[in-house]
Amino acid sequence: MPNDPRERPPDSSREPSGPGDGPGERAAGSEAGHTPVPPRRTPVPERPRQDPERRRAPRGGTAASPGDALGKPIGRRVALGIIGAGVVGVVAGRRIGDGVNALIRPLQQASGGIGSLLPSTDEWVYYTVTSGYPHESDARYRLTVDGLVDHPQTYDFSSLKALPPTHLTADFQCVTGWRVPKVHWTGVRLADLLDRAGVQATGRALRFESFDGVYTESLTLDQARRPDVIVAWEMLGAPITTDHGGPVRLYVAPMYGYKSCKWLKRIEVTDNVIPGYWETEGNYSVNAWVGRSNGRNDPPTE
Amino acid sequence: MIPRPSEASVAAGRRSGGGPAESQEAVPESEGGPPASEPSRRRGIVRFDRVERTAHWLNASLFLVLMLTGLALYFEPVMALVGRRRLVEDIHVYAGIALPLPVLVSALGYWGRGLRLDLSRLNRWIPDDTIWLRVSFAERRRRQRIRNQLRLGKFNAGQKLNAAFTAGAIVVMLGTGVILRWYHPWPLSWRTGATLVHDWLAVAIVIVVLGHIRFALADPEALRSMIHGRVTRAWAKRSAPAWLDELDGPPRQ
């Protein structure tokens, strides 16, 4: 509507009528080019600016140039630009993140300590659903296997470690995007624990309980019997620390991290799958195969 | 330095008072220097009033707490050293929620007139600001020569960029922080994105804050004015000539 009388003129031509209209404002907003350019001004570098408005602005204020209370609202644009970029980053984050990780990975590996200051999504993020990290000493730790079994078992830490160990190296993939490559685990196969307890014919699934008192998880018996599903007491060559779910946690290599119940206290054989904490609270997939659930397409962990 | 032809006449011609001078609580030094009896802290002109200084240092303290706790939450060696993750996390979250408060509370009341005026100055760019910024990476002597010809207002383009970046960054960090802390309502992909944005912007903030401190240390008088509030007229003439003109009171309609 070019003839609409209400149409506002562009910023620059509006400024001279603003408050504090002084001799300098006209120069600041001038498009007519009547600014007296000081003689023999050293030419400024020819770096092109992104903002055409800025390029059009006359170079240099006049002697009567106003204080900076007047001028173009570049500050607001910069701030809004940052906010806009932030929103784009949140919404498109997963794709950008993958690119960024690929870019900085060599940098991180090359520079050691400093490189690890660079954010990436291939580092551990610690989650707990309760306030704080539940702690249990090795001496007081107990793991119970019960439910639909012939011989319910209770292990203390040393009797668990006395079982034949399994070593496993796989990536740890979180459903929120981060992935720690090549984590080494030591533990006992969950299948071995089940065999020792003797699963009854009616048993179809497992329910895992954490000693944080809140978190639970589930697996079908078939999933639980895979060789890459272990009850672990060592990760990365050391005892599992409290924030990683120590002293004993579940590790389900082919599934997203929320399946790998931390602070494992109880394994109960049930007659059907009882969805775990995130599967009810967070609406996550119950069958949490990496790359084939939760609407994600991450590569396999091994 | 090439003096502007009319610079002297402007300085001489604008002594009529009025305008924004009062709102700045300006106490112009008399031309012959202050009388001997005048306490030295009254010398010079007010660059930042008490509200602005308080807001700045509260803001700075919160940033410091956030950066330190952030480092302890996220950088493995510090993480191992500090421990007590849950407590550190809580401090980080509460400091983050408090982050916008110093500026908002300072700006919103009747006491915030000086801050509001300065915020609008930080927002507005005159052409000289663009030039100032453009020569940032020029060779030092050339940069000095060009910058000496400019007539900047109260803030230079670096300060304006710093303020705009900080304002935008506070909003983004707060928003992504909320998504990270109260993650239930958000889709997974947003949480991934929020983690990415929060982490990378944190690195950018550390760099900008370090730059801010470096520039402050390079100009002790400006730094002191964030503590005591005042700068000398000589400083203003050198660093913010257009602001000085403004304080000296151009007649305004």
mmCIF file of N, CA and C in Angstrom, chain A residues 69-132:
data_model
loop_
_atom_site.group_PDB
_atom_site.id
_atom_site.type_symbol
_atom_site.label_atom_id
_atom_site.label_comp_id
_atom_site.label_asym_id
_atom_site.label_seq_id
_atom_site.Cartn_x
_atom_site.Cartn_y
_atom_site.Cartn_z
ATOM 1 N N ALA A 69 22.924 8.685 22.225
ATOM 2 C CA ALA A 69 21.562 8.334 22.611
ATOM 3 C C ALA A 69 20.676 8.256 21.375
ATOM 4 N N LEU A 70 21.200 8.751 20.254
ATOM 5 C CA LEU A 70 20.443 8.673 19.016
ATOM 6 C C LEU A 70 21.254 7.904 18.004
ATOM 7 N N GLY A 71 20.568 7.279 17.108
ATOM 8 C CA GLY A 71 21.259 6.485 16.107
ATOM 9 C C GLY A 71 20.457 5.240 15.858
ATOM 10 N N LYS A 72 21.057 4.344 15.114
ATOM 11 C CA LYS A 72 20.305 3.131 14.761
ATOM 12 C C LYS A 72 20.340 2.132 15.906
ATOM 13 N N PRO A 73 19.242 1.428 16.121
ATOM 14 C CA PRO A 73 19.181 0.483 17.249
ATOM 15 C C PRO A 73 19.901 -0.822 16.949
ATOM 16 N N ILE A 74 21.186 -0.716 16.666
ATOM 17 C CA ILE A 74 21.959 -1.914 16.325
ATOM 18 C C ILE A 74 22.049 -2.859 17.522
ATOM 19 N N GLY A 75 22.169 -2.278 18.709
ATOM 20 C CA GLY A 75 22.309 -3.110 19.902
ATOM 21 C C GLY A 75 21.155 -4.076 20.048
ATOM 22 N N ARG A 76 19.961 -3.542 19.842
ATOM 23 C CA ARG A 76 18.783 -4.388 19.955
ATOM 24 C C ARG A 76 18.810 -5.494 18.899
ATOM 25 N N ARG A 77 19.267 -5.117 17.703
ATOM 26 C CA ARG A 77 19.323 -6.129 16.638
ATOM 27 C C ARG A 77 20.320 -7.227 16.981
ATOM 28 N N VAL A 78 21.466 -6.821 17.534
ATOM 29 C CA VAL A 78 22.462 -7.839 17.910
ATOM 30 C C VAL A 78 21.881 -8.776 18.965
ATOM 31 N N ALA A 79 21.254 -8.180 19.988
ATOM 32 C CA ALA A 79 20.695 -9.003 21.068
ATOM 33 C C ALA A 79 19.622 -9.940 20.530
ATOM 34 N N LEU A 80 18.727 -9.398 19.699
ATOM 35 C CA LEU A 80 17.669 -10.239 19.138
ATOM 36 C C LEU A 80 18.249 -11.302 18.215
ATOM 37 N N GLY A 81 19.313 -10.929 17.504
ATOM 38 C CA GLY A 81 19.966 -11.908 16.637
ATOM 39 C C GLY A 81 20.511 -13.084 17.428
ATOM 40 N N ILE A 82 21.124 -12.779 18.576
ATOM 41 C CA ILE A 82 21.659 -13.853 19.419
ATOM 42 C C ILE A 82 20.526 -14.736 19.936
ATOM 43 N N ILE A 83 19.440 -14.082 20.341
ATOM 44 C CA ILE A 83 18.308 -14.862 20.841
ATOM 45 C C ILE A 83 17.748 -15.745 19.716
ATOM 46 N N GLY A 84 17.628 -15.159 18.525
ATOM 47 C CA GLY A 84 17.134 -15.940 17.383
ATOM 48 C C GLY A 84 18.038 -17.122 17.069
ATOM 49 N N ALA A 85 19.337 -16.876 17.092
ATOM 50 C CA ALA A 85 20.276 -17.969 16.828
ATOM 51 C C ALA A 85 20.146 -19.047 17.891
ATOM 52 N N GLY A 86 19.918 -18.609 19.134
ATOM 53 C CA GLY A 86 19.734 -19.577 20.212
ATOM 54 C C GLY A 86 18.525 -20.460 19.977
ATOM 55 N N VAL A 87 17.429 -19.843 19.536
ATOM 56 C CA VAL A 87 16.208 -20.615 19.277
ATOM 57 C C VAL A 87 16.449 -21.609 18.143
ATOM 58 N N VAL A 88 17.093 -21.130 17.077
ATOM 59 C CA VAL A 88 17.398 -22.034 15.956
ATOM 60 C C VAL A 88 18.266 -23.192 16.440
ATOM 61 N N GLY A 89 19.246 -22.863 17.281
ATOM 62 C CA GLY A 89 20.139 -23.896 17.799
ATOM 63 C C GLY A 89 19.394 -24.950 18.602
ATOM 64 N N VAL A 90 18.417 -24.499 19.391
ATOM 65 C CA VAL A 90 17.651 -25.462 20.200
ATOM 66 C C VAL A 90 16.817 -26.356 19.295
ATOM 67 N N VAL A 91 16.164 -25.739 18.311
ATOM 68 C CA VAL A 91 15.241 -26.507 17.475
ATOM 69 C C VAL A 91 15.989 -27.420 16.500
ATOM 70 N N ALA A 92 17.083 -26.900 15.959
ATOM 71 C CA ALA A 92 17.818 -27.685 14.965
ATOM 72 C C ALA A 92 19.046 -28.338 15.581
ATOM 73 N N GLY A 93 19.089 -28.357 16.904
ATOM 74 C CA GLY A 93 20.320 -28.703 17.620
ATOM 75 C C GLY A 93 20.948 -30.020 17.245
ATOM 76 N N ARG A 94 20.121 -31.043 17.043
ATOM 77 C CA ARG A 94 20.718 -32.355 16.853
ATOM 78 C C ARG A 94 21.577 -32.397 15.597
ATOM 79 N N ARG A 95 21.035 -31.805 14.525
ATOM 80 C CA ARG A 95 21.801 -31.837 13.277
ATOM 81 C C ARG A 95 23.066 -30.988 13.375
ATOM 82 N N ILE A 96 22.902 -29.787 13.954
ATOM 83 C CA ILE A 96 24.078 -28.924 14.109
ATOM 84 C C ILE A 96 25.110 -29.613 14.993
ATOM 85 N N GLY A 97 24.631 -30.228 16.069
ATOM 86 C CA GLY A 97 25.527 -30.867 17.025
ATOM 87 C C GLY A 97 26.389 -31.945 16.385
ATOM 88 N N ASP A 98 25.781 -32.752 15.536
ATOM 89 C CA ASP A 98 26.556 -33.800 14.882
ATOM 90 C C ASP A 98 27.679 -33.198 14.051
ATOM 91 N N GLY A 99 27.365 -32.117 13.329
ATOM 92 C CA GLY A 99 28.383 -31.454 12.522
ATOM 93 C C GLY A 99 29.492 -30.881 13.390
ATOM 94 N N VAL A 100 29.088 -30.212 14.477
ATOM 95 C CA VAL A 100 30.067 -29.593 15.359
ATOM 96 C C VAL A 100 30.984 -30.653 15.967
ATOM 97 N N ASN A 101 30.408 -31.756 16.409
ATOM 98 C CA ASN A 101 31.221 -32.819 17.006
ATOM 99 C C ASN A 101 32.275 -33.317 16.032
ATOM 100 N N ALA A 102 31.839 -33.530 14.792
ATOM 101 C CA ALA A 102 32.774 -34.029 13.796
ATOM 102 C C ALA A 102 33.907 -33.028 13.579
ATOM 103 N N LEU A 103 33.544 -31.731 13.636
ATOM 104 C CA LEU A 103 34.549 -30.689 13.406
ATOM 105 C C LEU A 103 35.578 -30.637 14.520
ATOM 106 N N ILE A 104 35.107 -30.706 15.775
ATOM 107 C CA ILE A 104 36.045 -30.451 16.865
ATOM 108 C C ILE A 104 36.706 -31.714 17.394
ATOM 109 N N ARG A 105 36.263 -32.878 16.945
ATOM 110 C CA ARG A 105 36.836 -34.100 17.496
ATOM 111 C C ARG A 105 38.358 -34.159 17.325
ATOM 112 N N PRO A 106 38.864 -33.890 16.097
ATOM 113 C CA PRO A 106 40.332 -33.917 15.968
ATOM 114 C C PRO A 106 41.008 -32.882 16.865
ATOM 115 N N LEU A 107 40.365 -31.731 17.011
ATOM 116 C CA LEU A 107 40.911 -30.667 17.836
ATOM 117 C C LEU A 107 41.025 -31.128 19.286
ATOM 118 N N GLN A 108 39.994 -31.809 19.742
ATOM 119 C CA GLN A 108 39.988 -32.277 21.131
ATOM 120 C C GLN A 108 41.053 -33.332 21.351
ATOM 121 N N GLN A 109 41.179 -34.213 20.352
ATOM 122 C CA GLN A 109 42.148 -35.281 20.523
ATOM 123 C C GLN A 109 43.567 -34.730 20.487
ATOM 124 N N ALA A 110 43.769 -33.713 19.634
ATOM 125 C CA ALA A 110 45.116 -33.167 19.482
ATOM 126 C C ALA A 110 45.546 -32.383 20.712
ATOM 127 N N SER A 111 44.620 -31.631 21.320
ATOM 128 C CA SER A 111 45.056 -30.683 22.327
ATOM 129 C C SER A 111 44.881 -31.184 23.755
ATOM 130 N N GLY A 112 44.386 -32.391 23.915
ATOM 131 C CA GLY A 112 44.310 -32.948 25.260
ATOM 132 C C GLY A 112 43.453 -32.130 26.195
ATOM 133 N N GLY A 113 44.070 -31.643 27.276
ATOM 134 C CA GLY A 113 43.318 -30.989 28.352
ATOM 135 C C GLY A 113 42.465 -29.831 27.907
ATOM 136 N N ILE A 114 43.055 -28.915 27.153
ATOM 137 C CA ILE A 114 42.306 -27.724 26.763
ATOM 138 C C ILE A 114 41.144 -28.101 25.844
ATOM 139 N N GLY A 115 41.418 -29.052 24.967
ATOM 140 C CA GLY A 115 40.383 -29.452 24.022
ATOM 141 C C GLY A 115 39.146 -29.969 24.719
ATOM 142 N N SER A 116 39.336 -30.548 25.890
ATOM 143 C CA SER A 116 38.170 -31.092 26.573
ATOM 144 C C SER A 116 37.319 -29.983 27.173
ATOM 145 N N LEU A 117 37.804 -28.741 27.098
ATOM 146 C CA LEU A 117 36.977 -27.612 27.517
ATOM 147 C C LEU A 117 35.945 -27.281 26.453
ATOM 148 N N LEU A 118 36.217 -27.720 25.222
ATOM 149 C CA LEU A 118 35.256 -27.455 24.157
ATOM 150 C C LEU A 118 34.035 -28.330 24.373
ATOM 151 N N PRO A 119 32.865 -27.708 24.255
ATOM 152 C CA PRO A 119 31.680 -28.521 24.474
ATOM 153 C C PRO A 119 31.469 -29.483 23.320
ATOM 154 N N SER A 120 31.037 -30.652 23.626
ATOM 155 C CA SER A 120 30.677 -31.561 22.557
ATOM 156 C C SER A 120 29.634 -32.487 23.131
ATOM 157 N N THR A 121 28.990 -33.221 22.251
ATOM 158 C CA THR A 121 27.997 -34.138 22.761
ATOM 159 C C THR A 121 28.578 -35.538 22.842
ATOM 160 N N ASP A 122 29.913 -35.654 22.889
ATOM 161 C CA ASP A 122 30.405 -36.998 23.172
ATOM 162 C C ASP A 122 31.104 -37.060 24.528
ATOM 163 N N GLU A 123 30.493 -36.427 25.492
ATOM 164 C CA GLU A 123 30.960 -36.551 26.872
ATOM 165 C C GLU A 123 29.796 -36.976 27.751
ATOM 166 N N TRP A 124 30.153 -37.497 28.907
ATOM 167 C CA TRP A 124 29.123 -37.946 29.844
ATOM 168 C C TRP A 124 28.316 -36.770 30.354
ATOM 169 N N VAL A 125 27.058 -36.993 30.471
ATOM 170 C CA VAL A 125 26.195 -36.082 31.216
ATOM 171 C C VAL A 125 25.575 -36.947 32.309
ATOM 172 N N TYR A 126 25.549 -36.435 33.532
ATOM 173 C CA TYR A 126 25.085 -37.271 34.638
ATOM 174 C C TYR A 126 23.631 -36.976 34.934
ATOM 175 N N TYR A 127 22.860 -38.004 35.024
ATOM 176 C CA TYR A 127 21.446 -37.840 35.325
ATOM 177 C C TYR A 127 21.116 -38.585 36.609
ATOM 178 N N THR A 128 20.252 -37.970 37.359
ATOM 179 C CA THR A 128 19.668 -38.663 38.482
ATOM 180 C C THR A 128 18.236 -38.167 38.608
ATOM 181 N N VAL A 129 17.339 -39.061 38.902
ATOM 182 C CA VAL A 129 15.934 -38.641 38.952
ATOM 183 C C VAL A 129 15.535 -38.261 40.370
ATOM 184 N N THR A 130 16.442 -38.480 41.318
ATOM 185 C CA THR A 130 16.153 -38.054 42.681
ATOM 186 C C THR A 130 17.060 -36.875 43.001
ATOM 187 N N SER A 131 16.879 -36.294 44.172
ATOM 188 C CA SER A 131 17.754 -35.178 44.524
ATOM 189 C C SER A 131 19.047 -35.742 45.071
ATOM 190 N N GLY A 132 20.064 -35.699 44.260
ATOM 191 C CA GLY A 132 21.369 -36.175 44.702
ATOM 192 C C GLY A 132 21.683 -37.551 44.141
#
